[in-house]
Coordinates of C-alpha atoms in Angstrom, one line a residue:
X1 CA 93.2 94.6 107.2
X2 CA 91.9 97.9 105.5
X3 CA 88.3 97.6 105.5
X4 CA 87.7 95.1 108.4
X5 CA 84.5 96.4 109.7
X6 CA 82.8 95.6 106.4
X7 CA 81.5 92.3 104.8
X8 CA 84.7 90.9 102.7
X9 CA 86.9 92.2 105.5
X10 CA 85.4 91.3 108.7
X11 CA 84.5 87.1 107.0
X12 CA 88.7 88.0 106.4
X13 CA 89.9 88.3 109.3
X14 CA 87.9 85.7 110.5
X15 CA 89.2 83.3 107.9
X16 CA 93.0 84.2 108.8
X17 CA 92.2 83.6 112.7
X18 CA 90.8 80.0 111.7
X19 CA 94.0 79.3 110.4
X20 CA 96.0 80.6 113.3
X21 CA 97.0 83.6 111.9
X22 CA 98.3 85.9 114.8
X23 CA 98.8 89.7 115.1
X24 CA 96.0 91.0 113.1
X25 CA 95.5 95.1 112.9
X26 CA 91.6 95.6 111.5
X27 CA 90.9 99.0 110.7
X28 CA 87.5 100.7 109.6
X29 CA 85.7 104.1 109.7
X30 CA 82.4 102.6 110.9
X31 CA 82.4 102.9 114.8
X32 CA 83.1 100.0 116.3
X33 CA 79.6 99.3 117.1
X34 CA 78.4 99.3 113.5
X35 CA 81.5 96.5 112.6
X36 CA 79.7 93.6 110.8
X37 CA 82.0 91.4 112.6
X38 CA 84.4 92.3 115.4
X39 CA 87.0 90.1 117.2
X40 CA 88.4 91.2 120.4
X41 CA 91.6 89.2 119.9
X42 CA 92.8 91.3 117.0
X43 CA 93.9 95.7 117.1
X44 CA 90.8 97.1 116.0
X45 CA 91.0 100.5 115.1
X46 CA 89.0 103.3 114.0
X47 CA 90.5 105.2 111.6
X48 CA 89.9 107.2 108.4
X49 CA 92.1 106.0 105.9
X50 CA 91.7 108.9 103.6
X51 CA 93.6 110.7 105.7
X52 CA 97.8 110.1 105.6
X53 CA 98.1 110.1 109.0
X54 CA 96.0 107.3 109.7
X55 CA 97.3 105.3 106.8
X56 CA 100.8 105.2 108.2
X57 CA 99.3 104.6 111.6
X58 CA 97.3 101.5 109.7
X59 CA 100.7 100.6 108.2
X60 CA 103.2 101.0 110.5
X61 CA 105.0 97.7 111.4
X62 CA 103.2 95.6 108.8
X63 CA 104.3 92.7 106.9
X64 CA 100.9 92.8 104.4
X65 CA 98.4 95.2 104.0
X66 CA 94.4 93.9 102.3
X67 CA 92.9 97.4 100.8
X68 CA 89.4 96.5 101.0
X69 CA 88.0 100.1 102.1
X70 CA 85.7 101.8 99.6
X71 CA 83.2 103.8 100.3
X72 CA 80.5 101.6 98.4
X73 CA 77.4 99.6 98.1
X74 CA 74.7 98.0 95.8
X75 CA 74.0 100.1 92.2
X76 CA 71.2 102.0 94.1
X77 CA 74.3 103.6 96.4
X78 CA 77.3 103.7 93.8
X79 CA 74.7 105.5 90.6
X80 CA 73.8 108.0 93.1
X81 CA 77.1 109.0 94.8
X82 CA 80.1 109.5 92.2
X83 CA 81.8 111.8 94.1
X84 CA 82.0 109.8 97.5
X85 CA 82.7 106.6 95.4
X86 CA 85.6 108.7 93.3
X87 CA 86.9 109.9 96.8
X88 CA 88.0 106.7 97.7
X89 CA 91.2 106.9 95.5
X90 CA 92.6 108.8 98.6
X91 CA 92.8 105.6 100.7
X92 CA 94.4 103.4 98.4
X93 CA 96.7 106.3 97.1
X94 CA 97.6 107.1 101.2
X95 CA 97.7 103.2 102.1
X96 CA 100.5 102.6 99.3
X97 CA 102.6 105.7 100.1
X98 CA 102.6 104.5 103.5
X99 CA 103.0 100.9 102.7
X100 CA 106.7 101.8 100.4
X101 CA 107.6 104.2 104.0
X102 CA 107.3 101.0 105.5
X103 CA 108.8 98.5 103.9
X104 CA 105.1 95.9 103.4
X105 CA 106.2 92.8 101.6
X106 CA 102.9 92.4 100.5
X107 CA 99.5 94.6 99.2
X108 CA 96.7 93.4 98.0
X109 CA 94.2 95.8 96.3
X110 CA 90.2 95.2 95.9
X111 CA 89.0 96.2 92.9
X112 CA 85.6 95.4 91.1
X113 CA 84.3 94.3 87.7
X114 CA 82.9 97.8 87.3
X115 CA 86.0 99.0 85.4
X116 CA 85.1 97.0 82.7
X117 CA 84.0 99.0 79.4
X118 CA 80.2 99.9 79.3
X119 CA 80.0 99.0 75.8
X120 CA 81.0 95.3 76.7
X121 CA 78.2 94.8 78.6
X122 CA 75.3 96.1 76.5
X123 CA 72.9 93.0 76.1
X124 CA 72.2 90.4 78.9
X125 CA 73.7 88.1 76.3
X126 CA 77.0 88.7 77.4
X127 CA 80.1 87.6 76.7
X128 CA 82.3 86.5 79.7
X129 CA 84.4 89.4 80.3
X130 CA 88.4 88.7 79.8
X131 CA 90.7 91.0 82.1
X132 CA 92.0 92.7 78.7
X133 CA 88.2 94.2 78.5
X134 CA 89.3 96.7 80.6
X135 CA 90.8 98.9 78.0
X136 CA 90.3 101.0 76.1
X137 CA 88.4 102.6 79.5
X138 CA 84.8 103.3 79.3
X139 CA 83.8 101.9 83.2
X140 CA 81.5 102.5 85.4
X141 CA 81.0 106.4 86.3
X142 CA 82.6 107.2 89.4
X143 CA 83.0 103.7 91.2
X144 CA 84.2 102.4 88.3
X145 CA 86.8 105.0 87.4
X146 CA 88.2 105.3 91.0
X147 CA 88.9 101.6 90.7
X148 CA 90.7 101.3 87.4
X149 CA 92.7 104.2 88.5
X150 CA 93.5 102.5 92.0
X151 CA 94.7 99.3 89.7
X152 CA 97.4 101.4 87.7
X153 CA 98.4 103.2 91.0
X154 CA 99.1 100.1 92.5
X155 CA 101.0 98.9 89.1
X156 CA 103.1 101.5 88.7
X157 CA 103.9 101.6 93.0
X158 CA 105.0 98.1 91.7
X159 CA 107.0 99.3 88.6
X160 CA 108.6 102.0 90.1
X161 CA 109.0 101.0 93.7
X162 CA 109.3 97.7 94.4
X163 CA 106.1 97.4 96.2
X164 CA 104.5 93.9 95.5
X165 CA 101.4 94.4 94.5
X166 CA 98.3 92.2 93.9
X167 CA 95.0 93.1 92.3
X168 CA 91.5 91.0 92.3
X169 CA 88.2 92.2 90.2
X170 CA 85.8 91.3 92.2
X171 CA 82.4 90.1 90.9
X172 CA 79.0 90.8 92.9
X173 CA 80.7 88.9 96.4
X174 CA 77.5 87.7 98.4
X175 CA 76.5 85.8 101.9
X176 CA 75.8 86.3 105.5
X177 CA 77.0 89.3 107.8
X178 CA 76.5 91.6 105.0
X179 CA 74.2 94.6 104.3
X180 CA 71.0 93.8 103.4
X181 CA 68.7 97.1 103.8
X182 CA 69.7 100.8 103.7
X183 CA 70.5 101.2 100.3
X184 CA 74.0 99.9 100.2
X185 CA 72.8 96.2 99.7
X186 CA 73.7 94.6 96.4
X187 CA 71.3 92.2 94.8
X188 CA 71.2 89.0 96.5
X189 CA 70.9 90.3 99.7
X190 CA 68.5 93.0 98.6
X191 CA 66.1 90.3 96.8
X192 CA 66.2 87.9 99.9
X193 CA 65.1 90.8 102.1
X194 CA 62.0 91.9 99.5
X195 CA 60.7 87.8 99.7
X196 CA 61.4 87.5 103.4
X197 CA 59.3 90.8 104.0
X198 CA 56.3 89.7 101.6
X199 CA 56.6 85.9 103.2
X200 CA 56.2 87.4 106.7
X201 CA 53.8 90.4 105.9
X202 CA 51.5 88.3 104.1
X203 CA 51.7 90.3 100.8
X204 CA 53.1 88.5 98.3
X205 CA 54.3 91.5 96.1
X206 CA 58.0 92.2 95.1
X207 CA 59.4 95.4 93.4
X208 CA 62.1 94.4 90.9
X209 CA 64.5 97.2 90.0
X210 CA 64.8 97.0 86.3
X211 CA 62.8 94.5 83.7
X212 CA 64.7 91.2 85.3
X213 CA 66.2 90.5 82.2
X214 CA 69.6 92.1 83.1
X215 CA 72.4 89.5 83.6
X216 CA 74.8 88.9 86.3
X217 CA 77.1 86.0 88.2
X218 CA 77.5 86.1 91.9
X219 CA 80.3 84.8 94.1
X220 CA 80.1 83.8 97.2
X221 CA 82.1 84.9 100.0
X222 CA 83.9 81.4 101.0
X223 CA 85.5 81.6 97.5
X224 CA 86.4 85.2 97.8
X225 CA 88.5 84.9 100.7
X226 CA 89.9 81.8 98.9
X227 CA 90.8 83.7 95.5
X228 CA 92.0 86.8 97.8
X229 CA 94.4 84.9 99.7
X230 CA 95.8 82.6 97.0
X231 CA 95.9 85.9 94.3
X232 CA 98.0 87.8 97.4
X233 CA 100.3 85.0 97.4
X234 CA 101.0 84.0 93.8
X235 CA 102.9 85.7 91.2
X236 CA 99.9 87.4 88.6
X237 CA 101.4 91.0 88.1
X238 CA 97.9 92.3 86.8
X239 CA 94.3 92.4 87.6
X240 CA 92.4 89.3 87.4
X241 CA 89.1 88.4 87.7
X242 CA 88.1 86.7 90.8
X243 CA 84.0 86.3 90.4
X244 CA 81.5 83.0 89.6
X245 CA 80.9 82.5 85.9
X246 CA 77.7 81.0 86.6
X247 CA 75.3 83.7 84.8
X248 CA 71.8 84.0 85.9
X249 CA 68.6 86.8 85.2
X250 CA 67.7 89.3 88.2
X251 CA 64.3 87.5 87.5
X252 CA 66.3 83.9 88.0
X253 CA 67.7 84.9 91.0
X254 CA 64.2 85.8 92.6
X255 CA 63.0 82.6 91.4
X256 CA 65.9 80.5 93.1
X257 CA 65.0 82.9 96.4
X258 CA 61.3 82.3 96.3
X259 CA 62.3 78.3 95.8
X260 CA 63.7 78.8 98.9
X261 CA 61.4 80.8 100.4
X262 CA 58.5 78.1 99.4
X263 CA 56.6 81.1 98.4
X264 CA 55.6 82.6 95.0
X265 CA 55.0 86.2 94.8
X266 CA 53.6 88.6 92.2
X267 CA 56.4 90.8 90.5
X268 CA 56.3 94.7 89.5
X269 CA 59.1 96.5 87.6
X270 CA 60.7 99.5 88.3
X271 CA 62.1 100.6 85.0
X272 CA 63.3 104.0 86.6
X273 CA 65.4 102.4 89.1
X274 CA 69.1 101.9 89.0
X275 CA 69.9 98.7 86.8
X276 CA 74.0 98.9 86.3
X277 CA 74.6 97.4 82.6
X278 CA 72.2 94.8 80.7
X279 CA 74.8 91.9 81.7
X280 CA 78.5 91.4 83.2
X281 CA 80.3 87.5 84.1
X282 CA 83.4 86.9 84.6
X283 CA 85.7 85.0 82.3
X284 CA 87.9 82.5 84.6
X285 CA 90.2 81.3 81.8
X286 CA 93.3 83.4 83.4
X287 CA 92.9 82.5 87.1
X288 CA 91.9 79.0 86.0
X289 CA 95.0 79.1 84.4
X290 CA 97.5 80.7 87.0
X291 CA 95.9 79.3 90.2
X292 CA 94.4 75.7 88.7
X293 CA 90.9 76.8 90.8
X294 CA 87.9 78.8 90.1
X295 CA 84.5 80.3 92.2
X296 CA 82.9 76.9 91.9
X297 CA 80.0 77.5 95.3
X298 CA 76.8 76.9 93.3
X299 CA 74.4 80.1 93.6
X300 CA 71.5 78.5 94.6
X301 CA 73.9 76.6 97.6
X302 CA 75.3 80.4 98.8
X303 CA 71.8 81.5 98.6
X304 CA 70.2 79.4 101.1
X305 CA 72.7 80.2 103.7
X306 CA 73.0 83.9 102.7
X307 CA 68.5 83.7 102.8
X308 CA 68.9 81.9 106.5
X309 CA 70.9 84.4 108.2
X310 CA 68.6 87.0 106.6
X311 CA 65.8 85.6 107.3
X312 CA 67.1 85.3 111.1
X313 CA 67.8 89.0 111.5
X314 CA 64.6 90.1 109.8
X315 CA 61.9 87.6 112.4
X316 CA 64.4 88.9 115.2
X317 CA 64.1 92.0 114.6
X318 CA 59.8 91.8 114.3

């Protein structure tokens, strides 16, 4: 498991030792104390897989291999660092090489509905986005483009060398024991953080980044370790989405958290912020089609839990 230490990876790992799954390797760059979750009955190692060396040594005697190492965050992080974002194209480009010296059966490659043209996604109107919207490539500078290229890298590892290969867009993954302050949160997380703060300061103020009106679905993470796992496993050659097409405002999703919150606050705009595109959802017609299942986790349901645990850290932490 490439990527343990983080959100998707560590709730992973945790998923495959629920079901009994033995002889796990977890592997991060984060030191072990900074590991979102860590379980002492797996290999955990710190390594950086940019490098070769610690690819192979990531590698080396396994049956599958989950790239979800990036060097990523919310659109405040990915808008401001191109370069580290494009950088992360060494760690899939390692892990494969290393994965065909060693025979894998199985990689499965985390890629994001950033690669998806910017001109699809002009209007928070948008339509669903089909995995053919891709092309011709106009995605998201620097994040983006290191992900489409990790896509056909993994394609043509499959094309040329046998490798088995599997590749999942993800769209906006949310919930507990993830980032929610530093600048690497994404929006749920950031938003619950923003109402918690006002609830318990007393000020009912909360900056929006953007006019609200951009558009966006969210998954929760129960169903993306579900579409991981079953995408791994099934025959799709190409990337698919695996994301909620449930579509909702940024201003929605503040109202769902304040509902939650039992708290109303008074909003201010940001316009010079970071905002990503005016609207991106996923359209689930392919993986309805191959697996018979789609993200179906209601937003407002993954909110409340996502909102508790949140809300736990933050009063702790006071």
């Amino acid at each position: 498991m490439c990527g343990a230490g983080g959100f998707i990876g560590g709730h992973l790992v945790a998923d495959l030792l629920k079901q009994g799954k033995a002889d796990i390797r977890a592997v991060d760059l984060k030191p072990f104390d900074q590991w979102y979750q860590r379980f002492p009955n797996v290999e955990n190692l710190q390594l950086d897989l940019q490098d070769m060396a610690a690819c192979e040594q990531a590698t080396r005697g396994a049956t599958i291999v989950y790239n979800l190492a990036a060097d990523m965050g919310g659109m405040g992080f990915i808008e401001n660092n191109r370069a580290l974002c494009m950088l992360s194209v060494l760690i899939n480009t390692h892990l494969l090489m290393a994965a065909r010296k060693f025979a894998v059966q199985r990689y499965f490659y985390a890629s994001s509905a950033c690669v998806y043209a910017a001109d699809k996604q002009t209007s928070p109107d948008v339509v669903a986005l089909k995995e053919g919207d891709a092309y011709p490539a106009m995605p998201e500078d620097g994040y983006g483009w290191e992900k489409l290229f990790s896509e056909r890298m993994c394609r043509h590892f499959r094309e040329d060398f046998g490798l088995i290969t599997r590749a999942a867009r993800y769209h906006n993954v949310y919930g507990p024991h993830g980032t929610y302050d530093g600048g690497r949160e994404k929006a749920p997380a950031a938003i619950c953080r923003k109402v918690i703060q006002a609830k318990l300061s007393g000020r009912h103020e909360i900056e929006i980044w953007g006019d609200g009106n951009q558009t966006r679905s969210f998954m929760y993470i129960d169903d993306c370790l579900k579409g991981t796992q079953a995408i791994l496993a099934s025959d799709i050659l190409e990337p698919i989405n695996l994301g909620s097409s449930e579509l909702v405002t940024i201003n929605g999703l503040v109202d769902i958290i304040e509902e939650i919150a039992a708290v109303k606050l008074k909003r201010t705009y940001d316009l010079k912020a970071p905002r990503g595109v005016n609207g991106r959802n996923s359209d689930n017609t392919l993986i309805k089609k191959y697996l018979g299942w789609e993200p179906g986790i209601r937003l407002r349901e993954g909110l409340e839990k996502t909102y508790g645990w949140i809300y736990d850290k933050i009063s702790k932490s006071r």
